[in-house]
PDB file of C-alpha atoms in Angstrom:
ATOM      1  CA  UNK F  25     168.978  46.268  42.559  1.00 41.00           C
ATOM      2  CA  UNK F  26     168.106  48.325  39.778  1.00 42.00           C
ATOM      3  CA  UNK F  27     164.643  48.814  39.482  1.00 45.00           C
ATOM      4  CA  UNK F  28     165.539  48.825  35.321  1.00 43.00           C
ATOM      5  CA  UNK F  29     163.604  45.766  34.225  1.00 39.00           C
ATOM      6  CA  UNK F  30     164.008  44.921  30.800  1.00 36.00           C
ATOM      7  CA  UNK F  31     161.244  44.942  28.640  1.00 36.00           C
ATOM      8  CA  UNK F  32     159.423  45.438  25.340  1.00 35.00           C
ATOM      9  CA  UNK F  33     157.114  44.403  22.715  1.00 36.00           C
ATOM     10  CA  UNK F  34     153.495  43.786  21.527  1.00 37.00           C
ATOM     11  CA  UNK F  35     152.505  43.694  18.007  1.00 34.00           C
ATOM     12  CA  UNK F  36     149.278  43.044  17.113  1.00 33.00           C
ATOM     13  CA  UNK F  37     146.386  40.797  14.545  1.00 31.00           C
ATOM     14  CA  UNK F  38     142.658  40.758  14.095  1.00 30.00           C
ATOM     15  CA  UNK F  39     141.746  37.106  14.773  1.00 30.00           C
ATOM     16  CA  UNK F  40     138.023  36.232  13.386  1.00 28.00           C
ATOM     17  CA  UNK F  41     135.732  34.095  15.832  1.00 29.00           C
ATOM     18  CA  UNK F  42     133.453  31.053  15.050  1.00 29.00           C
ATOM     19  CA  UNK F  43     130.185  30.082  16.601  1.00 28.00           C
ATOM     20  CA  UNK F  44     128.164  26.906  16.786  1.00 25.00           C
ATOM     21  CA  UNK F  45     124.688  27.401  16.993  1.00 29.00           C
ATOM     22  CA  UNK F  46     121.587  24.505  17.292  1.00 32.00           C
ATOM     23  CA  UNK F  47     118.794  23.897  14.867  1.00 33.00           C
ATOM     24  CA  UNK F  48     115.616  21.980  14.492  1.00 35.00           C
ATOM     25  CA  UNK F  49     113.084  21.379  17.135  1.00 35.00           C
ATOM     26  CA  UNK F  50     112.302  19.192  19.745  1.00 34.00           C
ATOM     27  CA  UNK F  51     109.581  16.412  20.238  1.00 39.00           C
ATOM     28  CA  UNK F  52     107.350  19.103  21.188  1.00 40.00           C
ATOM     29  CA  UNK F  53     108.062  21.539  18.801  1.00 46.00           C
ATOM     30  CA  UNK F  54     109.249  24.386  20.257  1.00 45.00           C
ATOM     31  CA  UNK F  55     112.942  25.470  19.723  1.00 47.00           C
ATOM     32  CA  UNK F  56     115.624  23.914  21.444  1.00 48.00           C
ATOM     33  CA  UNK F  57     118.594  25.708  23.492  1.00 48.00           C
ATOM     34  CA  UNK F  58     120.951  27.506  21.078  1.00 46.00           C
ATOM     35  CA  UNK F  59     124.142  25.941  21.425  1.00 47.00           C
ATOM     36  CA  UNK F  60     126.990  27.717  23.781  1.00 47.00           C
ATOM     37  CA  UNK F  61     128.503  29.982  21.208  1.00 46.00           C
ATOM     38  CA  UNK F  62     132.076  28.956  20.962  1.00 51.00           C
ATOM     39  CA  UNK F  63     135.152  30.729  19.973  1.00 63.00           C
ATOM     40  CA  UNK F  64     138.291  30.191  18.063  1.00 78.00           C
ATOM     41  CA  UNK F  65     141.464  30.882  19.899  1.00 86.00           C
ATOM     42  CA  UNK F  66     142.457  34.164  18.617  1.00 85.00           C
ATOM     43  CA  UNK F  67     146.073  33.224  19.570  1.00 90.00           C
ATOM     44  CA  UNK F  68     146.040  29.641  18.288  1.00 90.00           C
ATOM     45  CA  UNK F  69     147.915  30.217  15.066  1.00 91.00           C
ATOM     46  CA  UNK F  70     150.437  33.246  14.769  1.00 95.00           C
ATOM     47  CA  UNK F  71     150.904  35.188  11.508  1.00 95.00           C
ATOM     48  CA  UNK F  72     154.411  35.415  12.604  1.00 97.00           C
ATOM     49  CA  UNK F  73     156.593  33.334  14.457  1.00 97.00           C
ATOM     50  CA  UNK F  74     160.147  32.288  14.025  1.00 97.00           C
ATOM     51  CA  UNK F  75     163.605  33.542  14.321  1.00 98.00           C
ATOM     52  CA  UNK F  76     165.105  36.482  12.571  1.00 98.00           C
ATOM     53  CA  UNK F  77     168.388  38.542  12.157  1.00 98.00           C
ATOM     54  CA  UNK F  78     168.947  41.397  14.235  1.00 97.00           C
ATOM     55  CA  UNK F  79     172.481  42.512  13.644  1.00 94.00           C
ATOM     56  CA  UNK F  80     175.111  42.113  16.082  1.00 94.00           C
ATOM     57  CA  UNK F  81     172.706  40.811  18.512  1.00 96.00           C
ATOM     58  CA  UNK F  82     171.968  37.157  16.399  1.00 97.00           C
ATOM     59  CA  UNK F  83     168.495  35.699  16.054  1.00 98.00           C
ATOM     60  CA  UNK F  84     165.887  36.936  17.932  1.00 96.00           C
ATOM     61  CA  UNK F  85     162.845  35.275  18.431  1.00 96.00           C
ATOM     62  CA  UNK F  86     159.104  36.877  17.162  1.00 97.00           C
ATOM     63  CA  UNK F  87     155.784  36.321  17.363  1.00 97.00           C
ATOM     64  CA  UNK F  88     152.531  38.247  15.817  1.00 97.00           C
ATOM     65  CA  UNK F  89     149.068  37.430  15.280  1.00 95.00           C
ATOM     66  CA  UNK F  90     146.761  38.656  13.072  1.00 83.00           C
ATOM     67  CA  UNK F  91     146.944  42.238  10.800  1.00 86.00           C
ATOM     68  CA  UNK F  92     146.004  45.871  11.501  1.00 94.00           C
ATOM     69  CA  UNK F  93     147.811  49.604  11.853  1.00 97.00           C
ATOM     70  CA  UNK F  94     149.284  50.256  14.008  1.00 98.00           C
ATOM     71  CA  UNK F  95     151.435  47.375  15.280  1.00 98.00           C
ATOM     72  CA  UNK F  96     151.425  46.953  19.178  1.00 98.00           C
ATOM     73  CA  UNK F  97     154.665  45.950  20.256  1.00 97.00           C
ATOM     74  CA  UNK F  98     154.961  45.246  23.728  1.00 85.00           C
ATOM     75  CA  UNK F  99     157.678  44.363  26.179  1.00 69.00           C
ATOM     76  CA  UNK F 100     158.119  43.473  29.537  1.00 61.00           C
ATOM     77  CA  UNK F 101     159.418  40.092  31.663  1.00 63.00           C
ATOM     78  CA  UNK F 102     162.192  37.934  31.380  1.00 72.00           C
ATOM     79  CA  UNK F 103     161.000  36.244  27.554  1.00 85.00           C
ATOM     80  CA  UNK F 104     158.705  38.207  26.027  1.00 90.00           C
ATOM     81  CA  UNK F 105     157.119  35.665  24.339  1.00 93.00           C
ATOM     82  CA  UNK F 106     156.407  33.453  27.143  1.00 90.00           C
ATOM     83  CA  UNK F 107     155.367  35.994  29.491  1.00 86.00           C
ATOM     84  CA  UNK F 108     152.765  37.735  27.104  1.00 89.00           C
ATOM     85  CA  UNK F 109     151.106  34.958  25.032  1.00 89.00           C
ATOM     86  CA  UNK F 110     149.056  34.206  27.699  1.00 85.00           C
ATOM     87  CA  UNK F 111     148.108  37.408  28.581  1.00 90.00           C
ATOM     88  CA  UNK F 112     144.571  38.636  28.680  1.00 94.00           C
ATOM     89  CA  UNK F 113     145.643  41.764  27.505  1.00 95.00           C
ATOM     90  CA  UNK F 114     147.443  40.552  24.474  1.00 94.00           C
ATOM     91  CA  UNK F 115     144.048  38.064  24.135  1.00 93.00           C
ATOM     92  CA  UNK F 116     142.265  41.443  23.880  1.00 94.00           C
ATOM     93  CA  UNK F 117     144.476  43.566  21.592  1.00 96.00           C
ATOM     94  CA  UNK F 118     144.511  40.779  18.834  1.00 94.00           C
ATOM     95  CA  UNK F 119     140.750  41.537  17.672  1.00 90.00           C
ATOM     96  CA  UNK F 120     141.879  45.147  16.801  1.00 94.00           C
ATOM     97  CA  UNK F 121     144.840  44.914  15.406  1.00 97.00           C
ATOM     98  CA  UNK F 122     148.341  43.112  14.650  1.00 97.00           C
ATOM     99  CA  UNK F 123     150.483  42.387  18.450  1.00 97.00           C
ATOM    100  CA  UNK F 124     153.943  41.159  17.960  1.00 97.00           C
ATOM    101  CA  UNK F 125     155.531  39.510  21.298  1.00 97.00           C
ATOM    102  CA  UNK F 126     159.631  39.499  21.248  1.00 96.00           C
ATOM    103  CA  UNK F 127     162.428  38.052  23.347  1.00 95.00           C
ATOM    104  CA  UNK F 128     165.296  40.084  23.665  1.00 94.00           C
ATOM    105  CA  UNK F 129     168.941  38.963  23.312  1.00 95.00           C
ATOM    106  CA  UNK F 130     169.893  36.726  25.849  1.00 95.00           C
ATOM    107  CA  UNK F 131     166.445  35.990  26.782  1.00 94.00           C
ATOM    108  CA  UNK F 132     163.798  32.928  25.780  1.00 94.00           C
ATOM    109  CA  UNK F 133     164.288  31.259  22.442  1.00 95.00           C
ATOM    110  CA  UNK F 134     166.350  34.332  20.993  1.00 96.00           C
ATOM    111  CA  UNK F 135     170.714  34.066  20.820  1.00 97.00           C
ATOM    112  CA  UNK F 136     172.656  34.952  23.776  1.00 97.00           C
ATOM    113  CA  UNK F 137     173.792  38.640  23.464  1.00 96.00           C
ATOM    114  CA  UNK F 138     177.086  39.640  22.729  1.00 96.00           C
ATOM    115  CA  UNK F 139     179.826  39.465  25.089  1.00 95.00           C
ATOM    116  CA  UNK F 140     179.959  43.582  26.140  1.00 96.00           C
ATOM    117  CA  UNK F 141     178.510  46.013  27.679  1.00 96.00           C
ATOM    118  CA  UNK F 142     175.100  47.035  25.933  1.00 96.00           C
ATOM    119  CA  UNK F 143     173.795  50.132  26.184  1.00 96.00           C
ATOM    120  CA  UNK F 144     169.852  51.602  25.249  1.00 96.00           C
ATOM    121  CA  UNK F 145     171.183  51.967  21.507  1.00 97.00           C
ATOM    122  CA  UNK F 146     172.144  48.387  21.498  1.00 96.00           C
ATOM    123  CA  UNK F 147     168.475  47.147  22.843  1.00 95.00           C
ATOM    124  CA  UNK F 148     166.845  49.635  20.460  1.00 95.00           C
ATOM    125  CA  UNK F 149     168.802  48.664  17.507  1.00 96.00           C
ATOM    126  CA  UNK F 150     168.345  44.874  18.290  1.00 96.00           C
ATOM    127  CA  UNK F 151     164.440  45.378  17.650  1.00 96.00           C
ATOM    128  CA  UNK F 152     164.162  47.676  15.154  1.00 97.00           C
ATOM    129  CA  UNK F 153     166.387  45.225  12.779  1.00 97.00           C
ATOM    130  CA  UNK F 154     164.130  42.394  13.897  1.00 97.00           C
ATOM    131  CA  UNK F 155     161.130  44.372  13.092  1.00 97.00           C
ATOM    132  CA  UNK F 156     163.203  44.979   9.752  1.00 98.00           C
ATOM    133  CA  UNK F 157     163.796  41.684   9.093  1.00 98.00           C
ATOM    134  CA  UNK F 158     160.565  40.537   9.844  1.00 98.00           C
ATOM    135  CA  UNK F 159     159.025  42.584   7.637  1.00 97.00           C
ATOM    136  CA  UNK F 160     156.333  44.509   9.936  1.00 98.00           C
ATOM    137  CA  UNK F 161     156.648  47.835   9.477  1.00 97.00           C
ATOM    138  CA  UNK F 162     155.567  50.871  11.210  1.00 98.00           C
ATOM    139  CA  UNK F 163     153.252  52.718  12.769  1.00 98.00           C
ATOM    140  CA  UNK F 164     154.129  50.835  15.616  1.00 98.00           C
ATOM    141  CA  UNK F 165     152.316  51.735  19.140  1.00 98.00           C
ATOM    142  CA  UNK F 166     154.833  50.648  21.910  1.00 97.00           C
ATOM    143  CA  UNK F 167     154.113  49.551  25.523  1.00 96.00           C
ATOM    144  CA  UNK F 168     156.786  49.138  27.917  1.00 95.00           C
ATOM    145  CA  UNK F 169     156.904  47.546  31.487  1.00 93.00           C
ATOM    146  CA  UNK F 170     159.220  49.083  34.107  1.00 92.00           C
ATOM    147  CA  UNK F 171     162.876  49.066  32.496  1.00 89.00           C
ATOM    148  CA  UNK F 172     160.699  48.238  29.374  1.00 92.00           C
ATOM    149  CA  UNK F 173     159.815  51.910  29.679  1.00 94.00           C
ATOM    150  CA  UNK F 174     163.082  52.534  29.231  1.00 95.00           C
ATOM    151  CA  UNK F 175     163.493  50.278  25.930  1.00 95.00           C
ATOM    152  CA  UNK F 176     160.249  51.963  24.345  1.00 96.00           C
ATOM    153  CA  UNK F 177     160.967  55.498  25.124  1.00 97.00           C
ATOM    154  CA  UNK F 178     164.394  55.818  23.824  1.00 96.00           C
ATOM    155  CA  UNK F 179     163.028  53.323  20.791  1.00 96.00           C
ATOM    156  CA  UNK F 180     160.831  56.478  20.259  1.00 97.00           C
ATOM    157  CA  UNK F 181     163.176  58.821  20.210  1.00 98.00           C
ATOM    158  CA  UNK F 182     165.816  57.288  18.247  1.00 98.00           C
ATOM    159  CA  UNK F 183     163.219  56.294  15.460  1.00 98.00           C
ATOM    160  CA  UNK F 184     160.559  58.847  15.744  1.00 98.00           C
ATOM    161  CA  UNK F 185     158.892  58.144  12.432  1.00 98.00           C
ATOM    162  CA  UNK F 186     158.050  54.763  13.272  1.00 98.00           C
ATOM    163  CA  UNK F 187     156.150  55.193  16.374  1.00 98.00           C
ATOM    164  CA  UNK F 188     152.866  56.470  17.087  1.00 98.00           C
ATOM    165  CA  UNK F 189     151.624  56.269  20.572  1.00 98.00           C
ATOM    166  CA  UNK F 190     153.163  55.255  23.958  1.00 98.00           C
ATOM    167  CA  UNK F 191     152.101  53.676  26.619  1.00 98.00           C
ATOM    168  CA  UNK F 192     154.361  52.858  29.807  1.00 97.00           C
ATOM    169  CA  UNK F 193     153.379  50.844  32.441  1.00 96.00           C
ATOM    170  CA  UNK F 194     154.665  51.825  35.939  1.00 96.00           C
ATOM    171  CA  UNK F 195     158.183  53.115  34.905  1.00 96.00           C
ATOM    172  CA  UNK F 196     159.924  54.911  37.653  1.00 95.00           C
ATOM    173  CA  UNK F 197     161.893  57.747  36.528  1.00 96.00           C
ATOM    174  CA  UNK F 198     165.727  56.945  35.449  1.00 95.00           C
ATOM    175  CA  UNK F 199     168.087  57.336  38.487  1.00 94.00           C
ATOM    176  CA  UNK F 200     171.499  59.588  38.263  1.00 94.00           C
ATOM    177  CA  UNK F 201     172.956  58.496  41.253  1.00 92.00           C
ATOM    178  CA  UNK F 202     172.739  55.104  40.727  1.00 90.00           C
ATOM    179  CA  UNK F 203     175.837  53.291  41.816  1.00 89.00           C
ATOM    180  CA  UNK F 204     177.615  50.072  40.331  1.00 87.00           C
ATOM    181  CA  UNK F 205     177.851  49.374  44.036  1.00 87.00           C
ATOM    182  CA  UNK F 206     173.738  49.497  43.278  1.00 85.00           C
ATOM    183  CA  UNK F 207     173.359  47.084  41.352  1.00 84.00           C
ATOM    184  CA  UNK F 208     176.526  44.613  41.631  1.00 83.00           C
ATOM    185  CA  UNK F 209     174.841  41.431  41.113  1.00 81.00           C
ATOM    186  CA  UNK F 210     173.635  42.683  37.279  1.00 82.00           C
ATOM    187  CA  UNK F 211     176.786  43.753  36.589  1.00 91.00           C
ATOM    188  CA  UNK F 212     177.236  43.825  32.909  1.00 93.00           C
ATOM    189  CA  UNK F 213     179.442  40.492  32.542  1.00 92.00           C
ATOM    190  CA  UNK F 214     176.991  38.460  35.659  1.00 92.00           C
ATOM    191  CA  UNK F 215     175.261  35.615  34.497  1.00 90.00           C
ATOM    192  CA  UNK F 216     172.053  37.306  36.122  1.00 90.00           C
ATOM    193  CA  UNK F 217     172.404  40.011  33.686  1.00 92.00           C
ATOM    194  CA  UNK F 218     171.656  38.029  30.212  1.00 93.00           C
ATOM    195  CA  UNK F 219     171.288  40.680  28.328  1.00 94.00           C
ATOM    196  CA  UNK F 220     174.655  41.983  28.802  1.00 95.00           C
ATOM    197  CA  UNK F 221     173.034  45.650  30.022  1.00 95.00           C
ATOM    198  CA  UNK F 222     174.884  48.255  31.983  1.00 95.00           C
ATOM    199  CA  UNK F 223     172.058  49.262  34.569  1.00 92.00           C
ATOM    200  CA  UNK F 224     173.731  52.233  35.500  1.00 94.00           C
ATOM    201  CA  UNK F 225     174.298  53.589  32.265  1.00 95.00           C
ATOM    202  CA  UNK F 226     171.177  53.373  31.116  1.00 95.00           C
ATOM    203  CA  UNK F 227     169.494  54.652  34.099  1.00 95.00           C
ATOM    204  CA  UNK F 228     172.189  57.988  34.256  1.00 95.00           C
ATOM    205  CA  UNK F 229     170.869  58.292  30.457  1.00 96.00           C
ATOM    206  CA  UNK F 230     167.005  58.134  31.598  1.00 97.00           C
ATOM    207  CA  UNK F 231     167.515  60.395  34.088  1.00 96.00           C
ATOM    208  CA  UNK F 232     170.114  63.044  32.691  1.00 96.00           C
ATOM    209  CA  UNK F 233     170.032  62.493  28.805  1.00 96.00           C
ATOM    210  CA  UNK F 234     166.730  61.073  27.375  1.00 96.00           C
ATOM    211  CA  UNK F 235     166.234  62.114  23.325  1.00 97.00           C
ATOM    212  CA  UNK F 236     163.474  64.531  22.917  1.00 97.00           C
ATOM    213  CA  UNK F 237     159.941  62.173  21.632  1.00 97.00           C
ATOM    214  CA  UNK F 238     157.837  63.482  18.604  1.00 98.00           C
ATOM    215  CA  UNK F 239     154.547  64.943  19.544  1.00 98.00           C
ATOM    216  CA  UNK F 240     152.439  61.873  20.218  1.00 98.00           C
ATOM    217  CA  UNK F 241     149.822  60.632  22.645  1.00 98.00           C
ATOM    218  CA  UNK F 242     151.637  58.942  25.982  1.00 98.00           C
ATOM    219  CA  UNK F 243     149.683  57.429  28.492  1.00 98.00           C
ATOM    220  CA  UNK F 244     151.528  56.685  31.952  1.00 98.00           C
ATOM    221  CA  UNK F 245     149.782  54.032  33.953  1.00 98.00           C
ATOM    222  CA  UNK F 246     150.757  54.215  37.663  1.00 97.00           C
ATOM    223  CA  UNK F 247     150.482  51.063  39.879  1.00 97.00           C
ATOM    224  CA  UNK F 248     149.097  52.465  43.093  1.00 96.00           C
ATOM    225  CA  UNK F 249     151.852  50.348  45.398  1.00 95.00           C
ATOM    226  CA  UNK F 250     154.317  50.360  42.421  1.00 94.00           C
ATOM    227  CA  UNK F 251     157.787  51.496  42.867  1.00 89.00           C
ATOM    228  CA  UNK F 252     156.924  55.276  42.516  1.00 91.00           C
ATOM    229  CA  UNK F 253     154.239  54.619  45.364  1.00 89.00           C
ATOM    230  CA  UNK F 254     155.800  57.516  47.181  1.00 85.00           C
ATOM    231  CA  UNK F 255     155.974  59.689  44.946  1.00 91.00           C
ATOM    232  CA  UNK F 256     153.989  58.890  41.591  1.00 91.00           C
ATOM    233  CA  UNK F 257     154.516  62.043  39.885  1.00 94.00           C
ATOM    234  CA  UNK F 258     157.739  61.198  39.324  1.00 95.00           C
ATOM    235  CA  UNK F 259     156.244  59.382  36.252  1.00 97.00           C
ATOM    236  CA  UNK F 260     154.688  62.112  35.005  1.00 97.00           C
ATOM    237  CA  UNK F 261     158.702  63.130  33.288  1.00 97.00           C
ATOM    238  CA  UNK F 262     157.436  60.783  30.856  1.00 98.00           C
ATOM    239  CA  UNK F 263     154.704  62.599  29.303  1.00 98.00           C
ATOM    240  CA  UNK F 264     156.540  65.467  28.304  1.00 96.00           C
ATOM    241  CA  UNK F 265     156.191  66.606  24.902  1.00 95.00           C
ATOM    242  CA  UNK F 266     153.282  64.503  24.174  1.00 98.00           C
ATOM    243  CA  UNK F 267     150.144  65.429  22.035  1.00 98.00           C
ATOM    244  CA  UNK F 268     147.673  63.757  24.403  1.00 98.00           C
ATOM    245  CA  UNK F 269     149.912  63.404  27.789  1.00 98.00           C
ATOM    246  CA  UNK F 270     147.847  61.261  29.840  1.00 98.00           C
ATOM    247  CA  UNK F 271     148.573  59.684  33.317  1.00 98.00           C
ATOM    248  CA  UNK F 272     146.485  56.523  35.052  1.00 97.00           C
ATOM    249  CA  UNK F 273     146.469  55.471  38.995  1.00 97.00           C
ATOM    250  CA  UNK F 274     145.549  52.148  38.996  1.00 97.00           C
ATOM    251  CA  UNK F 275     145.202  49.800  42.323  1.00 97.00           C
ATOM    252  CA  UNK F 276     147.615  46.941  42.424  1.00 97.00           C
ATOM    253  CA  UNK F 277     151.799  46.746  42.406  1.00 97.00           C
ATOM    254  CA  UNK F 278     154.636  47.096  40.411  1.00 94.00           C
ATOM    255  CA  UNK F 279     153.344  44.708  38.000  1.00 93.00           C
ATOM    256  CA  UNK F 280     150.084  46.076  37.183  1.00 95.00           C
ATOM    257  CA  UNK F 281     149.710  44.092  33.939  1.00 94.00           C
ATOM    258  CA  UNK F 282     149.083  41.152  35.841  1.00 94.00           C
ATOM    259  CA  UNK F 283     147.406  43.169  38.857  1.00 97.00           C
ATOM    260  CA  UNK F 284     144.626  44.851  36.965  1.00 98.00           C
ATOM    261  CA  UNK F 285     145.137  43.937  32.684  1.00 97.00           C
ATOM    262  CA  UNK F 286     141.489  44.693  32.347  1.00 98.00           C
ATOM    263  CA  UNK F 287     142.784  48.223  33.643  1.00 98.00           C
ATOM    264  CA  UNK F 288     146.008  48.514  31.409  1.00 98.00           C
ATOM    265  CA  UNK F 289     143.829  46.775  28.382  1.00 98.00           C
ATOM    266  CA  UNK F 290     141.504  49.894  28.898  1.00 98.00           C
ATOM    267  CA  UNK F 291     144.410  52.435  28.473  1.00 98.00           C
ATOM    268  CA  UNK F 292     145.977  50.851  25.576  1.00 98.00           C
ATOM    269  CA  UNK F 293     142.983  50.896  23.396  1.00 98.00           C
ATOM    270  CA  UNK F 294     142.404  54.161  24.457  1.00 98.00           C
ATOM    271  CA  UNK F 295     145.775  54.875  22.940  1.00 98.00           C
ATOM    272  CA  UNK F 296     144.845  52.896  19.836  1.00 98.00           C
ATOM    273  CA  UNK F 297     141.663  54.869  19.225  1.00 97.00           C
ATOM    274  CA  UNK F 298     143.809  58.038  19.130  1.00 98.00           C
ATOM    275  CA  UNK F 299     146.280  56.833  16.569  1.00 97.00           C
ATOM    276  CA  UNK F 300     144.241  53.992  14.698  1.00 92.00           C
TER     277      UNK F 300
END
């Protein structure tokens, strides 16, 4: 199987927070307890969050909270949306700035994709006309997981003046050789492949034919017993061309995001601080 996992997109929002705090006295007159400080939930009520047109590929489904520049757009799972709402990492992000979540075509609440092989172009065009559409425009800061890599990369390449920071989480270098023998169960036309995606294209492209990325700060984040546990520096063909080329070992597997997010939180708002 491919290890080209589909992925992309956080966008961001500054959320404010309320507390609750005790007056008065007691019977004896000395303060009482403050009151346990409580919070609003940063990720209770989205700024964005509906379905929008995104060419050929339908309606695709978005969700942001909150405002700020840049936008973090992140990716990764099998619905964007339901996969990263929850996240501790998004939870984090939203106090900085604005995090948009997305499902791709095919995938959670957005329309099914259309009936063809798709290639990079297709997944990158899909979400910049949803961004489009949406109405949040760039700087965006992109963070991809795995294949996601794949879908934020060539995003940045293809629309360099949009994007202003990258950060890929545990992306193994594309793969050349790859087969259709490989991967015959995703298959472009297999109902496991929703998305309509030929695998070995886009790996071949990864690999051989990746667009050159403007001079911006990349940070690679390396899962420790990821899929490039033999050989992490095969990540490190990512950071080429970067401004502030950057890459992270951190302890956990493939998907670190859920391994160590304190870890990958760190890095992206180490990113942000660059670009912000």
């Amino acid at each position: 199987m491919a290890r080209y996992i589909l992925a992309t997109v956080l966008s961001a929002m500054a959320m404010t927070s309320a507390t609750l705090v005790g007056c008065g006295t007691t019977d004896e007159g000395s303060p009482p307890p403050s009151a346990t400080p409580t919070s609003a939930d940063p990720l209770a009520t989205p700024s964005v969050d509906g379905r929008f047109p995104a060419g050929a590929a339908g309606l695709l489904a978005l969700r942001c909270w909150g405002a700020g520049s840049p936008t973090v757009v992140f990716g990764g799972g099998e619905s964007g949306i339901r996969d990263w709402s929850g996240s501790s990492i998004t939870r984090g992000l939203v106090s900085r700035t604005r995090v948009c979540l997305y499902d791709r075509a095919g995938t959670g609440l957005s329309d099914p994709a259309p009936n063809r092989k798709r290639l990079l172009d297709d997944v990158v065009r899909d979400l910049h006309d949803l961004l489009t559409a949406a109405h949040i425009a760039p700087p965006y800061l992109l963070v991809g997981q795995s294949g996601g890599g794949f879908d934020v990369y060539h995003y940045t390449g293809r629309y360099p003046g949009d994007v202003v920071g990258l950060v890929l989480l545990d992306v193994p270098a594309g793969q050349a050789t790859m087969s259709a023998a490989d991967v015959a169960e995703l298959a472009w036309d297999n109902p496991g492949n929703p998305e309509h995606v030929d695998y070995v294209a886009v790996e071949r492209q990864m690999a051989l034919h990746r667009l050159p990325i403007p001079a911006i700060p990349v940070t690679v984040v390396t899962a420790k017993e990821g899929q490039s546990a033999a050989r992490p520096d095969e990540q490190r063909v990512w950071l080429k061309g970067s401004s502030h080329p950057a890459q992270v070992v951190l302890e956990g597997g493939h998907n670190i995001d859920q391994d160590d997010p304190a870890g990958v939180l760190a890095e992206i708002e180490k990113v942000l601080a660059l670009v912000s």
